[in-house]
mmCIF file of C-alpha atoms and ligand atoms in Angstrom:
data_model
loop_
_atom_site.group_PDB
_atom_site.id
_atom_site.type_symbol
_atom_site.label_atom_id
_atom_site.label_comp_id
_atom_site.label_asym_id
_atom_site.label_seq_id
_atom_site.Cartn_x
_atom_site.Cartn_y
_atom_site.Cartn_z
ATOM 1 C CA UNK A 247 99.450 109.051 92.939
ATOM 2 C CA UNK A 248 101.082 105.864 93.216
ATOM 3 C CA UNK A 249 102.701 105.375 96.480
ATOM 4 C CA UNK A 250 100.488 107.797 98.675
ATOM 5 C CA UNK A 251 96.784 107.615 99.299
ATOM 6 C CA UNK A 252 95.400 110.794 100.680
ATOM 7 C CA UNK A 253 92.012 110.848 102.986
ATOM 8 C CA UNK A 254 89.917 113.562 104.712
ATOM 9 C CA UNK A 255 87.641 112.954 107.768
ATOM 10 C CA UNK A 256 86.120 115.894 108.688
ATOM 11 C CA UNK A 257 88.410 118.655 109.469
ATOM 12 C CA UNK A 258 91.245 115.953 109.280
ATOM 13 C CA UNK A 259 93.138 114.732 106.795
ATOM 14 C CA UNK A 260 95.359 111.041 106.708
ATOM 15 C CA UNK A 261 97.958 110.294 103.973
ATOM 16 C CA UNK A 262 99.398 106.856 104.115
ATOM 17 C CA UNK A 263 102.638 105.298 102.301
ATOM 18 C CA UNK A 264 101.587 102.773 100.529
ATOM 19 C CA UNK A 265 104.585 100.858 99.070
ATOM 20 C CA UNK A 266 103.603 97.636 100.847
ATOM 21 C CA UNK A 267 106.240 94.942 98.452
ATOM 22 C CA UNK A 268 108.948 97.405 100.048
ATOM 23 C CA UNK A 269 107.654 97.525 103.663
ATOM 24 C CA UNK A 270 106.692 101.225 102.393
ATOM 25 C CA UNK A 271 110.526 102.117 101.766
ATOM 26 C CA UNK A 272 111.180 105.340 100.338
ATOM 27 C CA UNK A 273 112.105 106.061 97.062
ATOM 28 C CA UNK A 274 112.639 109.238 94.703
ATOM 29 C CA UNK A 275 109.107 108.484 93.653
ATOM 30 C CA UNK A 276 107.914 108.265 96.811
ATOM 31 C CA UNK A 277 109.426 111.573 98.656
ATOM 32 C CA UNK A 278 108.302 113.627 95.280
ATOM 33 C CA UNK A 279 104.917 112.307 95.947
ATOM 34 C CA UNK A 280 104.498 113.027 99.494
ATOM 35 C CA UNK A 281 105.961 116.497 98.866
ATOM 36 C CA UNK A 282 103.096 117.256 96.037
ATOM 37 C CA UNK A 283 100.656 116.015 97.980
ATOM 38 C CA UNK A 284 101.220 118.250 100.989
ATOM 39 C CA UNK A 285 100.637 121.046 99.051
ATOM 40 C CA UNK A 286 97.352 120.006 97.934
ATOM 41 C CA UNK A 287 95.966 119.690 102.174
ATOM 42 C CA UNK A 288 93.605 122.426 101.880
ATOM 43 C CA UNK A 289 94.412 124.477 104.938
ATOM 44 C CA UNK A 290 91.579 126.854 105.108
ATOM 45 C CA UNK A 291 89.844 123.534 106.368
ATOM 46 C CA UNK A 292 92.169 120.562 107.380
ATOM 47 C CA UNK A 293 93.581 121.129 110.700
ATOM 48 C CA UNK A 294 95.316 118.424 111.614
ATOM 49 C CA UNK A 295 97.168 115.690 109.591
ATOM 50 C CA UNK A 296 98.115 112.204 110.395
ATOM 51 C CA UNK A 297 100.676 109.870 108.689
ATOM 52 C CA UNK A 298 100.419 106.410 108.721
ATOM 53 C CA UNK A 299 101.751 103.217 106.626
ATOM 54 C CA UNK A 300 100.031 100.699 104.660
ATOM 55 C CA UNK A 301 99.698 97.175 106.299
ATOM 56 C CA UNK A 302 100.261 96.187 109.744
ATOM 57 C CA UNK A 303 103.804 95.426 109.851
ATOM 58 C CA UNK A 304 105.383 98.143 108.752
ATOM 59 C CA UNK A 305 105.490 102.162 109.033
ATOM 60 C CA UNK A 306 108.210 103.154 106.629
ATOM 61 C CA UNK A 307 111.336 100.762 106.265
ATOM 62 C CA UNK A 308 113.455 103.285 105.741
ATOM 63 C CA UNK A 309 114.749 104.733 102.481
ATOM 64 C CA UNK A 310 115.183 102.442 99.839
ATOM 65 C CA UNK A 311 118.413 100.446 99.913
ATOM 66 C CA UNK A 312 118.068 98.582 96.434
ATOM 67 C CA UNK A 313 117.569 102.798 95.476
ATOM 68 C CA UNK A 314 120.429 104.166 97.450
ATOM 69 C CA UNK A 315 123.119 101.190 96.938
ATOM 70 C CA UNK A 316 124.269 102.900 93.452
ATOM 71 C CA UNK A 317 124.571 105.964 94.258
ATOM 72 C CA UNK A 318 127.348 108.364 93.540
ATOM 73 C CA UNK A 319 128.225 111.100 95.984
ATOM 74 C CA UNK A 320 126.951 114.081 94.106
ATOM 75 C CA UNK A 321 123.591 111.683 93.951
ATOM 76 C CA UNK A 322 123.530 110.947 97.543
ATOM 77 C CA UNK A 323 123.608 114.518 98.635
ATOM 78 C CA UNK A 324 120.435 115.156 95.874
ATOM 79 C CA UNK A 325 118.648 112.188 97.462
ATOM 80 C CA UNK A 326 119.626 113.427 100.550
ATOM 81 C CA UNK A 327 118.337 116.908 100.317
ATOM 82 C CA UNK A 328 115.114 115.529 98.461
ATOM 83 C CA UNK A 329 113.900 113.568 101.805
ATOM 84 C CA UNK A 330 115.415 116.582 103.810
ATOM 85 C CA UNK A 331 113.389 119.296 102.331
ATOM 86 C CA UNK A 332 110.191 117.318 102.007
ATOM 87 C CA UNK A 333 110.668 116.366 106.059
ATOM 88 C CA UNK A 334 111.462 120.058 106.799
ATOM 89 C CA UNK A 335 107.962 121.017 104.958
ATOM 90 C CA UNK A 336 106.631 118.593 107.146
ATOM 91 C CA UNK A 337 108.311 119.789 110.403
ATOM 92 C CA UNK A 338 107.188 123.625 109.720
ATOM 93 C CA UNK A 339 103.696 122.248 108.357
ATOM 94 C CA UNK A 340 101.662 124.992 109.684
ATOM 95 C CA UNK A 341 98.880 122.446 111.222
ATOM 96 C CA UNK A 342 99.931 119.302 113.617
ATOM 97 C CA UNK A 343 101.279 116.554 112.120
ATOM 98 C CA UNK A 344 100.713 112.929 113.998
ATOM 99 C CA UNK A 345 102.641 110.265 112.864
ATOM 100 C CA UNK A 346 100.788 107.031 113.819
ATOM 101 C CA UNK A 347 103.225 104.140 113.422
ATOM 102 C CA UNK A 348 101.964 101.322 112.670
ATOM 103 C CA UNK A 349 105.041 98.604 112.591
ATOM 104 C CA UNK A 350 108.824 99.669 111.299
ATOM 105 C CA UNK A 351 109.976 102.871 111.637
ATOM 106 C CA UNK A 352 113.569 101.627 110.255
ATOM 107 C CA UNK A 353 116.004 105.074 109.019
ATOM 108 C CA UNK A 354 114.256 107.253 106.750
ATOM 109 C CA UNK A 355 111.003 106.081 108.539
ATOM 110 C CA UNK A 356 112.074 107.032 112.056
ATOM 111 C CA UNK A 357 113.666 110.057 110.753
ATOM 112 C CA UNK A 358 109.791 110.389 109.435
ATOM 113 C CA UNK A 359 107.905 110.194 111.724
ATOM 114 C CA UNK A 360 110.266 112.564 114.212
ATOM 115 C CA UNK A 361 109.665 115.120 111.502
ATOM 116 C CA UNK A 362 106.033 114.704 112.827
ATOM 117 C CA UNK A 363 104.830 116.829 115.771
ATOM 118 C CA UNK A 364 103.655 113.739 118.347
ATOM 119 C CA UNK A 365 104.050 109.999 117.189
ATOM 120 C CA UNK A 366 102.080 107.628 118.937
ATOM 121 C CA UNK A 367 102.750 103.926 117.770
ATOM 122 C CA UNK A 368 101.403 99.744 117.531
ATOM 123 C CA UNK A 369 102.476 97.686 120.144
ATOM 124 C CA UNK A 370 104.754 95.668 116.860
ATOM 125 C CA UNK A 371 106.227 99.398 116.069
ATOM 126 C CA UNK A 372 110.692 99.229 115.763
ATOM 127 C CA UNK A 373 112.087 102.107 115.964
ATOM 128 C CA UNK A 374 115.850 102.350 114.985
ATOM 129 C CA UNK A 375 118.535 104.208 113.015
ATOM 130 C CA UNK A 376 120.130 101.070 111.385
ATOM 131 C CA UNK A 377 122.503 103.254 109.230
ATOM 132 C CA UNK A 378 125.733 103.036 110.336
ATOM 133 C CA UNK A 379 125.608 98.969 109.928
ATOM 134 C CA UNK A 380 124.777 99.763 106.086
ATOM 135 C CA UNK A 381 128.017 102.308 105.782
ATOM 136 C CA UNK A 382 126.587 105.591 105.880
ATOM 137 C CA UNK A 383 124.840 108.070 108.612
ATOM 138 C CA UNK A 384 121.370 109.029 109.056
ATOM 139 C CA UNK A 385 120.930 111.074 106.282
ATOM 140 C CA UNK A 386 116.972 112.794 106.529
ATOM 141 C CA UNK A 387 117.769 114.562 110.071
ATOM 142 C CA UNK A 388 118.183 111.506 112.372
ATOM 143 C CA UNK A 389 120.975 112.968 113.667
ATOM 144 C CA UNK A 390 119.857 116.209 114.199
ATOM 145 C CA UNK A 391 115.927 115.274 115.625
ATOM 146 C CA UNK A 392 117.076 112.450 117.760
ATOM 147 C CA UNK A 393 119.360 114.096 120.073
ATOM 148 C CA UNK A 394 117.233 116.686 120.529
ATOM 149 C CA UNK A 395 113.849 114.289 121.147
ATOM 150 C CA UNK A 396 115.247 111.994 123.667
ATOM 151 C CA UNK A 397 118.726 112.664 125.430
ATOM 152 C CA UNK A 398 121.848 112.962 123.698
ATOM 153 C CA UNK A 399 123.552 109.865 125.164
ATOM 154 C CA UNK A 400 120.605 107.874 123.813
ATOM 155 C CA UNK A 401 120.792 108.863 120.329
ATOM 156 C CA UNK A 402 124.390 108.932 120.287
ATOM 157 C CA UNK A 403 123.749 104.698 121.294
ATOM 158 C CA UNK A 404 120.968 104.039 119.205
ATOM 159 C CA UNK A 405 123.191 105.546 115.854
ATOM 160 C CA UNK A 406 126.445 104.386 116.965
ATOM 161 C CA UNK A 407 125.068 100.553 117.833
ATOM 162 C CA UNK A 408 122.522 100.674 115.218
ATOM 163 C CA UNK A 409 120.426 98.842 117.662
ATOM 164 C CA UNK A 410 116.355 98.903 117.356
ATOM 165 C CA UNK A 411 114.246 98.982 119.887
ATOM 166 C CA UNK A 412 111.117 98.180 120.409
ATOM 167 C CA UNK A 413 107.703 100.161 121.404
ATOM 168 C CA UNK A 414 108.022 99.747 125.025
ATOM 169 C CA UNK A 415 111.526 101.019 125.282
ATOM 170 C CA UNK A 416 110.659 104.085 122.584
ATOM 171 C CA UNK A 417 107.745 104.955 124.734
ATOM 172 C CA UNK A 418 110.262 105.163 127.669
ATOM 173 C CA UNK A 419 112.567 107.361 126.556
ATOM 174 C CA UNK A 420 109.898 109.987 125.305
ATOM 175 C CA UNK A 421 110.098 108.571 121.920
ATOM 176 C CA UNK A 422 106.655 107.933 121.385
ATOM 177 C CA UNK A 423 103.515 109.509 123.330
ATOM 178 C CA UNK A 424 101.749 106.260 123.271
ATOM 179 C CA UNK A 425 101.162 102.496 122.783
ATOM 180 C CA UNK A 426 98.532 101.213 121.658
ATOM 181 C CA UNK A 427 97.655 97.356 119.921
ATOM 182 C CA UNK A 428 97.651 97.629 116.021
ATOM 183 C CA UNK A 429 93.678 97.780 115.529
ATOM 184 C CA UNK A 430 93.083 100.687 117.812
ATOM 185 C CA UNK A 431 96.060 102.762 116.651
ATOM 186 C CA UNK A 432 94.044 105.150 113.860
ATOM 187 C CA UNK A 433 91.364 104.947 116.146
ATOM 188 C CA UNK A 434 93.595 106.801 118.770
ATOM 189 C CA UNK A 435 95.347 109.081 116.090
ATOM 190 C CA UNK A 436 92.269 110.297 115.243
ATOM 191 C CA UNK A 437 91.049 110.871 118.829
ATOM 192 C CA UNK A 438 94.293 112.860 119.301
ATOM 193 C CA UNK A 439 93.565 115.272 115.886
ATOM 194 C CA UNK A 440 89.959 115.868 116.836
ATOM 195 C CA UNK A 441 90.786 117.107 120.010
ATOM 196 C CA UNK A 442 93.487 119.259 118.264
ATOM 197 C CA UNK A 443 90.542 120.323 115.431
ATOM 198 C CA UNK A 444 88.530 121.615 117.966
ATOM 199 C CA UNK A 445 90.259 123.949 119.192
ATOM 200 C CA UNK A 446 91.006 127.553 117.660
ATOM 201 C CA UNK A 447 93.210 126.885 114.656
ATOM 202 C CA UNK A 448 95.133 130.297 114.429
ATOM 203 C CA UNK A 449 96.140 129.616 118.142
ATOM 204 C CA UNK A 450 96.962 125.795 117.374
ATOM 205 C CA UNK A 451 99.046 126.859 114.801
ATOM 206 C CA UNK A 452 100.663 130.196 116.459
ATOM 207 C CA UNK A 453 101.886 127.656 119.443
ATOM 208 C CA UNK A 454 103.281 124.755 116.945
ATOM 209 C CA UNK A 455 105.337 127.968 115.230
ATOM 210 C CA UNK A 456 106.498 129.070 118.620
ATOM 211 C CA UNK A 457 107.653 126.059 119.927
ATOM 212 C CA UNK A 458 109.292 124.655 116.618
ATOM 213 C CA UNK A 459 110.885 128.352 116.206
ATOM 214 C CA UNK A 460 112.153 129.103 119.776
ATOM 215 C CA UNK A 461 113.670 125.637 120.415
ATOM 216 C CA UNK A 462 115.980 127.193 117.442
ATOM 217 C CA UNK A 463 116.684 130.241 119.621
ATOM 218 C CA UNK A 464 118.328 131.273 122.656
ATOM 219 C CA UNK A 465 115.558 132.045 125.618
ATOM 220 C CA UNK A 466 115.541 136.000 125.261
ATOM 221 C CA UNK A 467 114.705 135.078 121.362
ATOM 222 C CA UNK A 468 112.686 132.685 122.245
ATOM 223 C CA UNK A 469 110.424 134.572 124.460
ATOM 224 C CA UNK A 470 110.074 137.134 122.037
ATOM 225 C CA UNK A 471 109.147 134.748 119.389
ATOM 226 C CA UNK A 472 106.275 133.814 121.848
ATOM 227 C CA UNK A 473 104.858 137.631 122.479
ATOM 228 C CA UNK A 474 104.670 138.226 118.680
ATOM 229 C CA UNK A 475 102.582 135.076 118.190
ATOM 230 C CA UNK A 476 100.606 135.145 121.524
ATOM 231 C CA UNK A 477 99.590 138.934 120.281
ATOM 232 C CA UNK A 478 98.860 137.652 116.694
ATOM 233 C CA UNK A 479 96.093 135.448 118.190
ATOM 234 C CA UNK A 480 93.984 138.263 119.819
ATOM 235 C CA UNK A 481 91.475 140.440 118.100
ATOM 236 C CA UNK A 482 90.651 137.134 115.993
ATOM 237 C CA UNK A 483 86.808 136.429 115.938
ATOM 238 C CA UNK A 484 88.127 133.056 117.437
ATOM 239 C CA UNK A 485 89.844 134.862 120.551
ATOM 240 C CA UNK A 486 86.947 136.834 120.793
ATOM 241 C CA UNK A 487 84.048 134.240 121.044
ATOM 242 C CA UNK A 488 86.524 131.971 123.076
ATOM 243 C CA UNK A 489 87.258 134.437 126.483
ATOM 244 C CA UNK A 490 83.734 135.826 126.020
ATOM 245 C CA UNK A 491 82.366 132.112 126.440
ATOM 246 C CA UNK A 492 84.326 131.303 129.655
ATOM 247 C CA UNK A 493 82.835 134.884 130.907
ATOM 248 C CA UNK A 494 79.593 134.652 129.633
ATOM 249 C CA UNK A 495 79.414 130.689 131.238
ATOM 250 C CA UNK A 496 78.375 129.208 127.880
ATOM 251 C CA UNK A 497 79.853 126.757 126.041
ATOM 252 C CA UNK A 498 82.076 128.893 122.873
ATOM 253 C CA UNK A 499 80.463 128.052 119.246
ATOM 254 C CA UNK A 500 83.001 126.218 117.171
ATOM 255 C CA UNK A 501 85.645 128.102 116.296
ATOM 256 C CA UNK A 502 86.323 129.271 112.620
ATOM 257 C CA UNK A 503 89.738 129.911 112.088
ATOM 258 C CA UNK A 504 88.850 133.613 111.960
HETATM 259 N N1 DAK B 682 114.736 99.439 101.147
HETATM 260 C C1 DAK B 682 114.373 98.633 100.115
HETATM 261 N N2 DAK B 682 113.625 97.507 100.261
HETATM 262 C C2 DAK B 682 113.255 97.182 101.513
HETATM 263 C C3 DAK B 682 113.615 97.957 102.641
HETATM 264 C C4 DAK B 682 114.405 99.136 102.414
HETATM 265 N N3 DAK B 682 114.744 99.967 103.380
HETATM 266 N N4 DAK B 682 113.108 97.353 103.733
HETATM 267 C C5 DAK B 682 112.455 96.260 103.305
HETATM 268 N N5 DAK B 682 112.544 96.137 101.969
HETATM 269 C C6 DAK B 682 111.978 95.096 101.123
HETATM 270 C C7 DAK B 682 112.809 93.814 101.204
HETATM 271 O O1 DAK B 682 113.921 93.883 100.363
HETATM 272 C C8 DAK B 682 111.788 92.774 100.766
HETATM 273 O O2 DAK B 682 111.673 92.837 99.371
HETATM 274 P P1 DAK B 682 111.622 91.479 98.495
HETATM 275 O O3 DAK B 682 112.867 90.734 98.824
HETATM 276 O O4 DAK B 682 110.378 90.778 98.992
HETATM 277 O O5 DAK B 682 111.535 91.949 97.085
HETATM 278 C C9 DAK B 682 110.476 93.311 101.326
HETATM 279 O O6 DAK B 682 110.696 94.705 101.585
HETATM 280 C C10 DAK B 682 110.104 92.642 102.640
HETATM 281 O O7 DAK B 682 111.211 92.773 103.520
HETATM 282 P P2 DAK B 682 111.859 91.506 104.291
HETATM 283 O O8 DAK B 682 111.648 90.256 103.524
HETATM 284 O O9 DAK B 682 113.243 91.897 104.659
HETATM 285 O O10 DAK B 682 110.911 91.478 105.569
HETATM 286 P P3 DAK B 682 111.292 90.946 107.036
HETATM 287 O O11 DAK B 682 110.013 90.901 107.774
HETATM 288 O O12 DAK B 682 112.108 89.707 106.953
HETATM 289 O O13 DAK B 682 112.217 92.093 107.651
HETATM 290 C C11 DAK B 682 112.850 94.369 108.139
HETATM 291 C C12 DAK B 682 111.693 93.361 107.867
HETATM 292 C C13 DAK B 682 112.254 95.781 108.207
HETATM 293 C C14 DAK B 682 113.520 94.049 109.484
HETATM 294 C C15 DAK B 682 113.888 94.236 106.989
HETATM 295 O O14 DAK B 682 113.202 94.345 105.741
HETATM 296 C C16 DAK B 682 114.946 95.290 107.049
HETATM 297 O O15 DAK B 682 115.886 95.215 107.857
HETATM 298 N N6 DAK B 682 114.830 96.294 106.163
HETATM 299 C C17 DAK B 682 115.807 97.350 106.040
HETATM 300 C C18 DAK B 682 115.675 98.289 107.180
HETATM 301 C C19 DAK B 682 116.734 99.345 107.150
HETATM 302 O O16 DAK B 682 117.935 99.069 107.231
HETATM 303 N N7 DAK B 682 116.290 100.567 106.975
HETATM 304 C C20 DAK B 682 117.151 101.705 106.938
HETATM 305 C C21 DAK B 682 117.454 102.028 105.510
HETATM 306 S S1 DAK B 682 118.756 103.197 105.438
HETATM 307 C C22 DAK B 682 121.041 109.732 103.102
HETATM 308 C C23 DAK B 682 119.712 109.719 102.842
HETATM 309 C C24 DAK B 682 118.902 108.835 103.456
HETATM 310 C C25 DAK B 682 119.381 107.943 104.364
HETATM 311 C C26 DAK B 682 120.725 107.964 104.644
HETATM 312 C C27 DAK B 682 121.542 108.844 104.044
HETATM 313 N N8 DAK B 682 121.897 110.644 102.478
HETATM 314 C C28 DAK B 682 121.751 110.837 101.085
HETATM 315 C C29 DAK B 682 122.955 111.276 103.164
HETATM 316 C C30 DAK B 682 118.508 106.984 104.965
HETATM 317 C C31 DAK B 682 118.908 105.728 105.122
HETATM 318 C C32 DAK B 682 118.008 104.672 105.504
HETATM 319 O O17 DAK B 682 116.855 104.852 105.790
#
């Protein structure tokens, strides 16, 4: 691949843009790698993923204006529903995704990295939604994951102004779950997926449906998606060895995703 380098450490697996002349801007290219390649995480092992950007300056710099200026209408809704399927398959990823931000998170790039499940970010990270000051709207979900990440008025500001803001500010408003300076920022991703990895997979993954799928549903729904996937965990070997650990008073093997 050209633009994406893919890593595994253990149990976890990193995949970094790596488009560093464009400040890791996505292209056509770009989105159809980073869709191929998250078919090839092997997820009878991997159990968590991070995403990250090449270089210390920037995350992704949004989608690629020099890419997008030409574009017709019938061309913008195919480029368009390109970065929004490939974010969706992200979103619905059946392990956690952590998007470790590492500098600009400009359009396409914030719209990225809230397709993750947690972002944690570099004390340089910019966040923004600079669209509207370039003639068009957020066009890879901004509009929809934003208001419903931090509050609506905030969104509304950030799209309507354009304005960035910086990692302090994101962290306030419950953008981010962390700061931390550029050099210890994989170091801390990876922290956060091991201590995902080690617990039971099937469960991991059963709560990331739940939550994704109930905040689409009304409560009743939503509680009901919960009992479906809290009963689909038990009768696992995983289950099993975990509660007969805690009542035994020994320490549970590693799980197995079993
Ligand atoms: N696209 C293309 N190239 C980019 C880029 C981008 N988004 N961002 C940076 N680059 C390129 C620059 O052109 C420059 O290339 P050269 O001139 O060296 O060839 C190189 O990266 C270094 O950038 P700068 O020289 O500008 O670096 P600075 O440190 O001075 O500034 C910056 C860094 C991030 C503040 C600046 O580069 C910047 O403002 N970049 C653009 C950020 C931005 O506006 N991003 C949002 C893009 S719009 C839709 C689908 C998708 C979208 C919308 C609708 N539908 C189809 C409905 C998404 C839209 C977006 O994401």
């Amino acid at each position: 691949m050209e633009f994406i380098i893919y890593e595994e450490q253990d149990n976890i697996a990193i995949i970094t843009i790596n488009r560093s002349r464009a400040l890791n801007a996505l292209n056509s290219n770009v989105l159809k790698e980073l869709d191929k390649v998250l078919d090839r995480v092997n997820l009878d092992r991997i159990r968590a993923l991070i995403i990250t950007g090449s270089g210390d300056k920037s995350f992704v710099a949004g989608a690629d204006i020099s890419e997008m200026h030409k574009l017709t209408k019938a061309e913008g809704e195919v480029f368009g529903k390109r970065g929004n399927d490939v974010f969706r398959k992200l979103e619905t990823f059946p392990i956690p995704v952590i998007a470790a931000v590492n500098g600009y998170a400009l359009g396409g790039g914030c719209e990225l990295a809230m397709s993750c499940d947690i972002r944690i970010c570099s004390e340089n990270a910019v966040f923004g939604q600079p669209e509207t000051g370039l003639g068009i709207t957020p066009g890879f979900g901004g509009t929809q994951r934003l208001a419903r990440l931090i509050s609506v008025g905030k969104a509304k500001e950030m799209i309507y102004t354009a304005r960035n803001i910086k990692s302090e500010e994101a962290y306030r408003i419950g953008l981010v779950n962390g700061v931390y300076p550029q050099e210890e920022l994989m170091e801390q991703a990876l922290k956060m997926a091991s201590n995902i990895a080690k617990n039971a997979p099937i469960a991991v993954r059963a709560a990331k449906k739940a939550i994704n799928e109930g905040l689409d549903a009304d409560m009743n729904s939503a509680v009901k998606i919960e009992e479906v996937l809290f009963g689909s965990c038990f009768e696992t070997e995983d289950q099993q060895e975990g509660m007969a650990a805690f009542l035994e008073k020994r320490k549970a093997n590693p799980f197995m995703n079993k």
